[in-house]
PDB file of C-alpha atoms in Angstrom:
ATOM      1  CA  MET A 542      60.666  29.317 -10.666  1.00 60.00           C
ATOM      2  CA  ARG A 543      57.612  28.724 -12.802  1.00 73.00           C
ATOM      3  CA  LEU A 544      57.435  25.114 -14.632  1.00 77.00           C
ATOM      4  CA  PRO A 545      56.893  25.232 -18.350  1.00 83.00           C
ATOM      5  CA  ASP A 546      53.362  24.194 -19.521  1.00 87.00           C
ATOM      6  CA  PHE A 547      54.224  20.812 -20.921  1.00 86.00           C
ATOM      7  CA  GLU A 548      51.175  19.574 -21.419  1.00 88.00           C
ATOM      8  CA  ALA A 549      50.515  22.706 -23.838  1.00 89.00           C
ATOM      9  CA  TRP A 550      53.883  22.435 -25.377  1.00 89.00           C
ATOM     10  CA  ALA A 551      52.810  18.770 -26.393  1.00 88.00           C
ATOM     11  CA  MET A 552      49.486  19.607 -27.674  1.00 89.00           C
ATOM     12  CA  PHE A 553      51.014  22.260 -30.001  1.00 90.00           C
ATOM     13  CA  ALA A 554      53.199  20.156 -31.433  1.00 89.00           C
ATOM     14  CA  ALA A 555      50.173  17.432 -31.533  1.00 89.00           C
ATOM     15  CA  VAL A 556      48.153  20.446 -33.665  1.00 90.00           C
ATOM     16  CA  VAL A 557      50.930  21.082 -36.031  1.00 89.00           C
ATOM     17  CA  GLU A 558      51.525  16.910 -36.419  1.00 86.00           C
ATOM     18  CA  HIS A 559      48.053  16.534 -37.371  1.00 86.00           C
ATOM     19  CA  ARG A 560      47.409  19.830 -39.183  1.00 87.00           C
ATOM     20  CA  SER A 561      43.761  20.334 -37.239  1.00 88.00           C
ATOM     21  CA  PHE A 562      42.921  20.808 -33.712  1.00 91.00           C
ATOM     22  CA  THR A 563      40.203  18.296 -34.401  1.00 90.00           C
ATOM     23  CA  ASP A 564      42.741  15.535 -35.574  1.00 89.00           C
ATOM     24  CA  ALA A 565      45.100  16.348 -32.644  1.00 88.00           C
ATOM     25  CA  ALA A 566      42.423  15.737 -29.714  1.00 89.00           C
ATOM     26  CA  ARG A 567      41.563  12.398 -31.826  1.00 88.00           C
ATOM     27  CA  ALA A 568      44.939  11.527 -31.475  1.00 83.00           C
ATOM     28  CA  LEU A 569      45.488  12.120 -28.102  1.00 84.00           C
ATOM     29  CA  GLY A 570      42.134  10.873 -26.757  1.00 86.00           C
ATOM     30  CA  VAL A 571      40.923  14.209 -25.491  1.00 88.00           C
ATOM     31  CA  SER A 572      38.170  16.818 -26.327  1.00 90.00           C
ATOM     32  CA  LYS A 573      39.003  19.327 -28.940  1.00 90.00           C
ATOM     33  CA  ALA A 574      38.354  21.916 -26.773  1.00 91.00           C
ATOM     34  CA  THR A 575      40.890  20.805 -24.305  1.00 92.00           C
ATOM     35  CA  VAL A 576      43.351  21.006 -26.986  1.00 91.00           C
ATOM     36  CA  SER A 577      42.309  24.442 -28.191  1.00 91.00           C
ATOM     37  CA  LYS A 578      42.399  25.739 -24.643  1.00 93.00           C
ATOM     38  CA  ALA A 579      45.850  24.378 -23.865  1.00 91.00           C
ATOM     39  CA  VAL A 580      47.198  26.234 -26.927  1.00 91.00           C
ATOM     40  CA  THR A 581      45.442  29.581 -26.114  1.00 92.00           C
ATOM     41  CA  ARG A 582      46.854  29.032 -22.803  1.00 92.00           C
ATOM     42  CA  LEU A 583      50.175  28.704 -24.188  1.00 90.00           C
ATOM     43  CA  GLU A 584      50.334  31.670 -26.293  1.00 90.00           C
ATOM     44  CA  GLN A 585      48.865  33.894 -23.688  1.00 91.00           C
ATOM     45  CA  HIS A 586      51.783  32.827 -21.692  1.00 89.00           C
ATOM     46  CA  LEU A 587      54.052  33.323 -24.838  1.00 89.00           C
ATOM     47  CA  ASP A 588      52.322  36.324 -25.384  1.00 89.00           C
ATOM     48  CA  THR A 589      52.189  35.453 -29.049  1.00 91.00           C
ATOM     49  CA  SER A 590      49.945  33.955 -31.766  1.00 91.00           C
ATOM     50  CA  LEU A 591      51.138  30.307 -32.751  1.00 91.00           C
ATOM     51  CA  PHE A 592      48.534  29.799 -35.286  1.00 89.00           C
ATOM     52  CA  HIS A 593      46.533  31.811 -37.821  1.00 88.00           C
ATOM     53  CA  ARG A 594      43.061  30.386 -37.792  1.00 82.00           C
ATOM     54  CA  THR A 595      40.463  30.948 -40.096  1.00 77.00           C
ATOM     55  CA  SER A 596      37.360  28.513 -40.805  1.00 72.00           C
ATOM     56  CA  ARG A 597      39.318  26.914 -43.818  1.00 77.00           C
ATOM     57  CA  ARG A 598      42.933  26.638 -43.208  1.00 82.00           C
ATOM     58  CA  LEU A 599      45.022  26.437 -40.068  1.00 87.00           C
ATOM     59  CA  SER A 600      49.186  27.642 -40.480  1.00 88.00           C
ATOM     60  CA  LEU A 601      51.906  28.556 -38.255  1.00 90.00           C
ATOM     61  CA  THR A 602      52.542  32.227 -37.503  1.00 91.00           C
ATOM     62  CA  GLU A 603      56.273  33.280 -37.919  1.00 91.00           C
ATOM     63  CA  SER A 604      56.270  33.003 -34.169  1.00 90.00           C
ATOM     64  CA  GLY A 605      54.974  29.312 -34.017  1.00 89.00           C
ATOM     65  CA  ARG A 606      57.303  28.046 -37.073  1.00 90.00           C
ATOM     66  CA  ARG A 607      60.209  29.313 -34.725  1.00 91.00           C
ATOM     67  CA  LEU A 608      58.934  27.363 -31.690  1.00 90.00           C
ATOM     68  CA  VAL A 609      57.941  24.053 -33.195  1.00 87.00           C
ATOM     69  CA  ALA A 610      61.029  22.189 -33.356  1.00 87.00           C
ATOM     70  CA  HIS A 611      60.834  22.699 -29.456  1.00 86.00           C
ATOM     71  CA  ALA A 612      57.742  21.607 -29.211  1.00 85.00           C
ATOM     72  CA  GLU A 613      57.973  18.699 -31.100  1.00 83.00           C
ATOM     73  CA  ARG A 614      61.743  17.721 -28.933  1.00 82.00           C
ATOM     74  CA  ILE A 615      59.204  18.139 -25.716  1.00 81.00           C
ATOM     75  CA  LEU A 616      56.482  15.616 -27.415  1.00 81.00           C
ATOM     76  CA  SER A 617      59.196  13.396 -28.566  1.00 77.00           C
ATOM     77  CA  GLU A 618      61.124  13.048 -25.264  1.00 76.00           C
ATOM     78  CA  GLY A 619      58.038  12.732 -23.113  1.00 77.00           C
ATOM     79  CA  VAL A 620      56.664   9.899 -25.230  1.00 72.00           C
ATOM     80  CA  ALA A 621      60.565   8.045 -25.269  1.00 71.00           C
ATOM     81  CA  ALA A 622      60.740   8.646 -21.485  1.00 72.00           C
ATOM     82  CA  GLU A 623      57.449   6.413 -20.810  1.00 71.00           C
ATOM     83  CA  GLU A 624      58.310   4.101 -23.505  1.00 68.00           C
ATOM     84  CA  ALA A 625      61.960   3.598 -22.156  1.00 64.00           C
ATOM     85  CA  ALA A 626      60.216   2.963 -18.548  1.00 64.00           C
ATOM     86  CA  ARG A 627      58.031   0.357 -20.159  1.00 61.00           C
ATOM     87  CA  ASP A 628      60.458  -1.500 -22.261  1.00 57.00           C
ATOM     88  CA  GLU A 629      62.778  -2.074 -18.968  1.00 52.00           C
ATOM     89  CA  THR A 630      60.193  -5.001 -18.146  1.00 49.00           C
ATOM     90  CA  ALA A 631      58.578  -5.450 -21.493  1.00 58.00           C
ATOM     91  CA  GLU A 632      59.275  -7.727 -24.416  1.00 72.00           C
ATOM     92  CA  LEU A 633      60.667  -5.683 -27.728  1.00 84.00           C
ATOM     93  CA  SER A 634      57.392  -4.899 -29.536  1.00 86.00           C
ATOM     94  CA  GLY A 635      56.295  -2.015 -31.276  1.00 89.00           C
ATOM     95  CA  THR A 636      57.151  -0.143 -34.639  1.00 91.00           C
ATOM     96  CA  VAL A 637      60.670   1.037 -35.604  1.00 94.00           C
ATOM     97  CA  ARG A 638      60.766   3.720 -38.928  1.00 94.00           C
ATOM     98  CA  LEU A 639      64.204   3.455 -40.600  1.00 96.00           C
ATOM     99  CA  GLY A 640      65.212   5.039 -43.781  1.00 95.00           C
ATOM    100  CA  ALA A 641      67.917   4.298 -45.935  1.00 94.00           C
ATOM    101  CA  PRO A 642      69.546   5.234 -49.480  1.00 93.00           C
ATOM    102  CA  MET A 643      67.412   3.257 -52.346  1.00 92.00           C
ATOM    103  CA  THR A 644      70.276   0.997 -53.894  1.00 92.00           C
ATOM    104  CA  PHE A 645      71.948   0.395 -50.482  1.00 93.00           C
ATOM    105  CA  GLY A 646      69.182  -0.604 -48.840  1.00 93.00           C
ATOM    106  CA  LEU A 647      67.793  -2.926 -51.188  1.00 93.00           C
ATOM    107  CA  LEU A 648      70.973  -4.635 -51.706  1.00 91.00           C
ATOM    108  CA  ARG A 649      72.548  -4.342 -47.892  1.00 92.00           C
ATOM    109  CA  ILE A 650      69.822  -3.005 -45.397  1.00 94.00           C
ATOM    110  CA  ALA A 651      66.916  -4.934 -46.533  1.00 95.00           C
ATOM    111  CA  PRO A 652      68.242  -8.560 -45.765  1.00 95.00           C
ATOM    112  CA  LEU A 653      69.538  -7.518 -42.431  1.00 95.00           C
ATOM    113  CA  ILE A 654      65.908  -5.927 -41.623  1.00 96.00           C
ATOM    114  CA  ALA A 655      64.771  -9.432 -42.514  1.00 96.00           C
ATOM    115  CA  GLN A 656      67.117 -11.242 -40.239  1.00 96.00           C
ATOM    116  CA  PHE A 657      66.213  -8.619 -37.466  1.00 96.00           C
ATOM    117  CA  CYS A 658      62.566  -9.074 -37.720  1.00 95.00           C
ATOM    118  CA  LYS A 659      62.763 -12.858 -37.709  1.00 95.00           C
ATOM    119  CA  GLU A 660      64.774 -12.443 -34.377  1.00 94.00           C
ATOM    120  CA  ASN A 661      62.507 -10.291 -32.840  1.00 94.00           C
ATOM    121  CA  PRO A 662      58.805 -11.216 -34.106  1.00 94.00           C
ATOM    122  CA  LEU A 663      57.024  -8.825 -31.718  1.00 93.00           C
ATOM    123  CA  VAL A 664      58.889  -5.583 -33.458  1.00 94.00           C
ATOM    124  CA  ASP A 665      57.362  -3.928 -36.887  1.00 95.00           C
ATOM    125  CA  VAL A 666      59.808  -2.158 -39.201  1.00 96.00           C
ATOM    126  CA  ASP A 667      58.757   0.585 -41.803  1.00 96.00           C
ATOM    127  CA  LEU A 668      61.898   0.705 -44.045  1.00 96.00           C
ATOM    128  CA  GLN A 669      61.452   3.836 -46.390  1.00 94.00           C
ATOM    129  CA  LEU A 670      63.799   3.765 -48.851  1.00 94.00           C
ATOM    130  CA  SER A 671      64.805   7.245 -50.861  1.00 90.00           C
ATOM    131  CA  ASP A 672      67.704   8.643 -52.538  1.00 86.00           C
ATOM    132  CA  ALA A 673      66.382  12.131 -51.615  1.00 81.00           C
ATOM    133  CA  HIS A 674      67.616  14.333 -48.536  1.00 79.00           C
ATOM    134  CA  ILE A 675      65.006  13.566 -45.736  1.00 77.00           C
ATOM    135  CA  ASP A 676      64.424  15.486 -42.612  1.00 78.00           C
ATOM    136  CA  LEU A 677      64.030  12.211 -40.560  1.00 78.00           C
ATOM    137  CA  VAL A 678      62.579  14.424 -37.659  1.00 74.00           C
ATOM    138  CA  GLU A 679      59.648  15.564 -40.056  1.00 74.00           C
ATOM    139  CA  ALA A 680      59.440  12.298 -41.656  1.00 80.00           C
ATOM    140  CA  GLY A 681      58.842  10.777 -38.414  1.00 81.00           C
ATOM    141  CA  LEU A 682      61.721   8.337 -38.412  1.00 88.00           C
ATOM    142  CA  ASP A 683      63.550   6.728 -35.770  1.00 90.00           C
ATOM    143  CA  ALA A 684      67.011   6.787 -37.715  1.00 93.00           C
ATOM    144  CA  THR A 685      68.024   6.688 -41.226  1.00 93.00           C
ATOM    145  CA  ILE A 686      71.057   5.394 -43.082  1.00 93.00           C
ATOM    146  CA  ARG A 687      72.874   8.324 -45.014  1.00 91.00           C
ATOM    147  CA  ILE A 688      75.953   7.702 -47.357  1.00 90.00           C
ATOM    148  CA  ALA A 689      77.097  11.366 -47.596  1.00 80.00           C
ATOM    149  CA  ASP A 690      79.537  13.958 -45.904  1.00 73.00           C
ATOM    150  CA  MET A 691      77.512  14.893 -42.717  1.00 64.00           C
ATOM    151  CA  PRO A 692      77.132  18.886 -41.807  1.00 60.00           C
ATOM    152  CA  ASP A 693      76.946  20.106 -38.734  1.00 52.00           C
ATOM    153  CA  SER A 694      73.104  19.704 -37.568  1.00 58.00           C
ATOM    154  CA  SER A 695      71.420  19.087 -34.372  1.00 60.00           C
ATOM    155  CA  LEU A 696      71.271  15.249 -35.563  1.00 71.00           C
ATOM    156  CA  ARG A 697      73.538  12.518 -34.153  1.00 80.00           C
ATOM    157  CA  ALA A 698      75.547  10.873 -36.726  1.00 82.00           C
ATOM    158  CA  ARG A 699      77.924   7.646 -35.819  1.00 87.00           C
ATOM    159  CA  LYS A 700      80.051   7.225 -38.692  1.00 88.00           C
ATOM    160  CA  LEU A 701      80.183   3.216 -39.469  1.00 90.00           C
ATOM    161  CA  ALA A 702      82.410   2.937 -42.353  1.00 89.00           C
ATOM    162  CA  ASP A 703      83.995   4.813 -45.699  1.00 90.00           C
ATOM    163  CA  VAL A 704      82.162   4.245 -48.508  1.00 92.00           C
ATOM    164  CA  MET A 705      84.971   4.002 -51.567  1.00 92.00           C
ATOM    165  CA  LEU A 706      84.306   5.337 -55.042  1.00 94.00           C
ATOM    166  CA  HIS A 707      85.173   4.166 -58.128  1.00 96.00           C
ATOM    167  CA  VAL A 708      85.569   5.884 -61.414  1.00 97.00           C
ATOM    168  CA  VAL A 709      84.409   3.624 -63.952  1.00 97.00           C
ATOM    169  CA  ALA A 710      83.772   3.330 -67.708  1.00 97.00           C
ATOM    170  CA  SER A 711      83.000   0.281 -69.773  1.00 97.00           C
ATOM    171  CA  PRO A 712      85.801  -1.208 -72.320  1.00 97.00           C
ATOM    172  CA  ALA A 713      83.618  -0.415 -75.346  1.00 96.00           C
ATOM    173  CA  TYR A 714      83.812   3.609 -74.084  1.00 96.00           C
ATOM    174  CA  LEU A 715      87.456   3.587 -73.504  1.00 96.00           C
ATOM    175  CA  ALA A 716      88.099   1.811 -76.804  1.00 95.00           C
ATOM    176  CA  GLU A 717      86.235   4.712 -78.487  1.00 94.00           C
ATOM    177  CA  ARG A 718      86.887   7.731 -76.716  1.00 94.00           C
ATOM    178  CA  GLY A 719      90.401   6.891 -74.858  1.00 94.00           C
ATOM    179  CA  ARG A 720      91.602   6.067 -71.302  1.00 95.00           C
ATOM    180  CA  PRO A 721      92.196   8.906 -69.295  1.00 95.00           C
ATOM    181  CA  VAL A 722      95.231   9.166 -66.882  1.00 93.00           C
ATOM    182  CA  HIS A 723      94.666  11.936 -64.978  1.00 95.00           C
ATOM    183  CA  PRO A 724      91.820  14.014 -63.496  1.00 96.00           C
ATOM    184  CA  SER A 725      92.035  17.065 -66.217  1.00 95.00           C
ATOM    185  CA  ASP A 726      91.602  14.395 -69.094  1.00 95.00           C
ATOM    186  CA  LEU A 727      87.838  14.190 -67.597  1.00 95.00           C
ATOM    187  CA  SER A 728      87.089  17.706 -69.292  1.00 91.00           C
ATOM    188  CA  GLY A 729      87.365  15.977 -72.707  1.00 91.00           C
ATOM    189  CA  HIS A 730      84.693  13.159 -72.336  1.00 96.00           C
ATOM    190  CA  HIS A 731      80.971  12.579 -71.370  1.00 96.00           C
ATOM    191  CA  CYS A 732      80.309  11.856 -67.845  1.00 97.00           C
ATOM    192  CA  LEU A 733      77.276  10.342 -65.777  1.00 97.00           C
ATOM    193  CA  CYS A 734      76.726  12.485 -62.972  1.00 96.00           C
ATOM    194  CA  TYR A 735      74.402  11.842 -59.242  1.00 94.00           C
ATOM    195  CA  SER A 736      72.158  14.926 -59.248  1.00 92.00           C
ATOM    196  CA  ASN A 737      71.726  14.359 -54.929  1.00 88.00           C
ATOM    197  CA  SER A 738      75.284  15.440 -54.731  1.00 87.00           C
ATOM    198  CA  PRO A 739      75.819  18.660 -53.468  1.00 85.00           C
ATOM    199  CA  THR A 740      77.964  19.816 -56.721  1.00 89.00           C
ATOM    200  CA  PRO A 741      76.987  16.887 -59.448  1.00 92.00           C
ATOM    201  CA  GLY A 742      79.031  18.185 -61.938  1.00 93.00           C
ATOM    202  CA  VAL A 743      82.344  19.246 -59.885  1.00 95.00           C
ATOM    203  CA  TRP A 744      84.496  15.712 -59.535  1.00 96.00           C
ATOM    204  CA  ARG A 745      87.092  16.392 -56.803  1.00 95.00           C
ATOM    205  CA  PHE A 746      90.416  13.997 -56.642  1.00 96.00           C
ATOM    206  CA  PHE A 747      93.457  13.388 -54.606  1.00 94.00           C
ATOM    207  CA  GLY A 748      96.322  11.970 -55.738  1.00 92.00           C
ATOM    208  CA  PRO A 749     100.336  11.336 -55.531  1.00 90.00           C
ATOM    209  CA  GLY A 750     102.086  13.621 -53.247  1.00 85.00           C
ATOM    210  CA  ARG A 751      98.874  14.545 -51.638  1.00 85.00           C
ATOM    211  CA  GLN A 752      97.305  16.400 -54.712  1.00 92.00           C
ATOM    212  CA  HIS A 753      94.279  18.252 -54.737  1.00 94.00           C
ATOM    213  CA  VAL A 754      92.521  18.067 -58.382  1.00 94.00           C
ATOM    214  CA  VAL A 755      88.884  19.872 -58.975  1.00 95.00           C
ATOM    215  CA  VAL A 756      87.471  19.004 -62.397  1.00 95.00           C
ATOM    216  CA  GLN A 757      84.157  20.676 -63.758  1.00 95.00           C
ATOM    217  CA  VAL A 758      82.920  17.442 -66.265  1.00 95.00           C
ATOM    218  CA  HIS A 759      80.220  17.412 -69.017  1.00 94.00           C
ATOM    219  CA  ALA A 760      77.220  15.677 -67.362  1.00 94.00           C
ATOM    220  CA  ARG A 761      76.083  13.618 -70.280  1.00 95.00           C
ATOM    221  CA  LEU A 762      73.516  12.136 -67.944  1.00 95.00           C
ATOM    222  CA  THR A 763      72.275  13.562 -64.606  1.00 96.00           C
ATOM    223  CA  VAL A 764      70.027  11.116 -62.412  1.00 95.00           C
ATOM    224  CA  ASN A 765      69.411  10.912 -58.752  1.00 92.00           C
ATOM    225  CA  SER A 766      69.943   7.167 -58.557  1.00 91.00           C
ATOM    226  CA  GLY A 767      73.390   5.547 -58.849  1.00 92.00           C
ATOM    227  CA  GLU A 768      72.082   2.116 -59.851  1.00 93.00           C
ATOM    228  CA  ALA A 769      70.343   3.955 -62.900  1.00 94.00           C
ATOM    229  CA  MET A 770      73.531   4.556 -64.329  1.00 96.00           C
ATOM    230  CA  LEU A 771      74.434   0.984 -64.925  1.00 96.00           C
ATOM    231  CA  PRO A 772      72.436   0.904 -67.976  1.00 96.00           C
ATOM    232  CA  ALA A 773      74.375   3.927 -69.803  1.00 96.00           C
ATOM    233  CA  LEU A 774      77.497   2.818 -68.494  1.00 96.00           C
ATOM    234  CA  GLY A 775      76.870  -0.623 -70.150  1.00 95.00           C
ATOM    235  CA  GLU A 776      76.099   1.169 -73.356  1.00 95.00           C
ATOM    236  CA  GLY A 777      79.373   3.010 -73.210  1.00 96.00           C
ATOM    237  CA  ILE A 778      77.612   6.646 -72.427  1.00 96.00           C
ATOM    238  CA  GLY A 779      80.252   8.222 -70.381  1.00 96.00           C
ATOM    239  CA  ILE A 780      82.331   7.604 -67.080  1.00 97.00           C
ATOM    240  CA  ALA A 781      80.858   7.604 -63.765  1.00 97.00           C
ATOM    241  CA  ARG A 782      81.573   7.972 -59.799  1.00 96.00           C
ATOM    242  CA  LEU A 783      80.224   5.113 -58.206  1.00 96.00           C
ATOM    243  CA  PRO A 784      80.390   2.715 -54.833  1.00 94.00           C
ATOM    244  CA  ASP A 785      81.279  -0.467 -54.680  1.00 91.00           C
ATOM    245  CA  PHE A 786      77.977  -1.732 -53.887  1.00 92.00           C
ATOM    246  CA  ILE A 787      76.769  -0.737 -57.148  1.00 94.00           C
ATOM    247  CA  VAL A 788      79.711  -1.466 -59.285  1.00 95.00           C
ATOM    248  CA  GLY A 789      81.209  -4.068 -57.667  1.00 93.00           C
ATOM    249  CA  ASP A 790      79.922  -7.003 -59.590  1.00 93.00           C
ATOM    250  CA  ALA A 791      80.325  -5.432 -63.127  1.00 95.00           C
ATOM    251  CA  LEU A 792      83.919  -4.642 -62.024  1.00 95.00           C
ATOM    252  CA  ALA A 793      84.361  -8.385 -61.247  1.00 95.00           C
ATOM    253  CA  ALA A 794      82.584  -9.399 -64.187  1.00 95.00           C
ATOM    254  CA  GLY A 795      84.896  -7.227 -66.654  1.00 95.00           C
ATOM    255  CA  ASP A 796      81.645  -5.219 -67.970  1.00 96.00           C
ATOM    256  CA  LEU A 797      83.082  -1.937 -66.528  1.00 97.00           C
ATOM    257  CA  GLU A 798      86.665  -0.868 -66.122  1.00 97.00           C
ATOM    258  CA  GLU A 799      87.827   1.339 -63.243  1.00 96.00           C
ATOM    259  CA  ILE A 800      90.438   4.116 -64.598  1.00 96.00           C
ATOM    260  CA  LEU A 801      92.493   6.688 -62.755  1.00 94.00           C
ATOM    261  CA  HIS A 802      93.746   4.356 -60.204  1.00 91.00           C
ATOM    262  CA  ASP A 803      96.428   6.844 -59.085  1.00 92.00           C
ATOM    263  CA  TRP A 804      93.630   9.425 -58.250  1.00 94.00           C
ATOM    264  CA  ARG A 805      90.786   8.734 -55.763  1.00 92.00           C
ATOM    265  CA  PRO A 806      87.445  10.835 -55.241  1.00 93.00           C
ATOM    266  CA  PRO A 807      87.207  11.547 -51.543  1.00 91.00           C
ATOM    267  CA  ALA A 808      85.875   8.658 -49.663  1.00 89.00           C
ATOM    268  CA  LEU A 809      81.731   9.182 -48.276  1.00 89.00           C
ATOM    269  CA  GLY A 810      80.798   8.367 -44.860  1.00 90.00           C
ATOM    270  CA  LEU A 811      78.289   5.427 -44.182  1.00 92.00           C
ATOM    271  CA  HIS A 812      76.434   7.023 -41.398  1.00 91.00           C
ATOM    272  CA  LEU A 813      73.622   6.241 -38.902  1.00 91.00           C
ATOM    273  CA  VAL A 814      71.770   9.207 -38.084  1.00 90.00           C
ATOM    274  CA  THR A 815      69.333   9.820 -35.467  1.00 88.00           C
ATOM    275  CA  PRO A 816      67.084  12.586 -33.810  1.00 81.00           C
ATOM    276  CA  PRO A 817      68.990  14.869 -30.978  1.00 73.00           C
ATOM    277  CA  SER A 818      67.174  12.966 -27.910  1.00 68.00           C
ATOM    278  CA  ARG A 819      69.409  10.542 -26.194  1.00 65.00           C
ATOM    279  CA  LEU A 820      66.162   8.617 -25.209  1.00 68.00           C
ATOM    280  CA  ARG A 821      65.102   6.162 -27.436  1.00 77.00           C
ATOM    281  CA  PRO A 822      62.705   3.257 -27.120  1.00 83.00           C
ATOM    282  CA  ALA A 823      64.578  -0.542 -26.610  1.00 87.00           C
ATOM    283  CA  ARG A 824      63.112  -1.825 -29.773  1.00 90.00           C
ATOM    284  CA  VAL A 825      64.906   1.135 -31.583  1.00 91.00           C
ATOM    285  CA  GLU A 826      68.368   0.616 -29.593  1.00 90.00           C
ATOM    286  CA  ALA A 827      68.169  -3.077 -30.750  1.00 93.00           C
ATOM    287  CA  LEU A 828      67.907  -2.107 -34.347  1.00 94.00           C
ATOM    288  CA  LEU A 829      70.385   0.144 -34.098  1.00 93.00           C
ATOM    289  CA  ASP A 830      72.629  -2.119 -32.431  1.00 93.00           C
ATOM    290  CA  PHE A 831      71.886  -4.854 -34.750  1.00 95.00           C
ATOM    291  CA  LEU A 832      72.758  -2.252 -37.706  1.00 94.00           C
ATOM    292  CA  VAL A 833      76.206  -1.561 -36.189  1.00 92.00           C
ATOM    293  CA  ARG A 834      77.033  -5.068 -35.648  1.00 90.00           C
ATOM    294  CA  HIS A 835      75.979  -6.307 -39.047  1.00 86.00           C
ATOM    295  CA  HIS A 836      76.358  -3.506 -41.641  1.00 77.00           C
ATOM    296  CA  ASP A 837      78.977  -4.023 -44.434  1.00 65.00           C
ATOM    297  CA  CYS A 838      79.468  -1.823 -47.371  1.00 54.00           C
TER     298      CYS A 838
END
């Protein structure tokens, strides 16, 4: 059996990551000629071109696009294996890159990261907060927190908890427009919708006797941040579906009221998502274990 050319695959992945042979060679600490020869060797073995090369531009061919994920996995597995071997005898150190939703990250994850950094002074954390759906492999993240229904994918997702949604409005809005008693009543109301949802204007509810109701609502405001709905809620603009970590304080203070108590939107899952590889540096495992122990919805 002929062994795969692991070095060539890894150098191909490096060229894709750095978008040039020169920058890949610099990052790998080898000559540009070494990288070029390795990629050419791989192309000859596969009998296909991986890059379109011009004097000004380097781009992947269709074959290159299909194979780049395999190359990235080979490179990351090798790096992780070496780091795991070193970590067995070394103190935790290095950088962990973690993603999280904006508001949940600010309120719940950032305090945990501060505590983790205090307990592990040689570990640096690159925390990236965004409500947009990010490809964590492409973004170079070691892990990400997601609050969503997780579709089947090559990623590994560990569900930590359910995140319950509350249907809320201000007392002023309810006094002016009336209080819905059934999800179908929402069709006559203004609603605030979350644009990162797969179907922002389609709201689902489960009620007594396992009833399932789907409602098309009028989106008076559509926004990609749940926290950004709070001012509009306070001004009585409409009704929103939001998790407890965003509206809990306002509900407790009476600034917002929960409606449709007998009808619940489907719960979302709080997931810890990692790339497919089971090999991870000890510093990454340490942070993930810390988040699992201390997470709070």
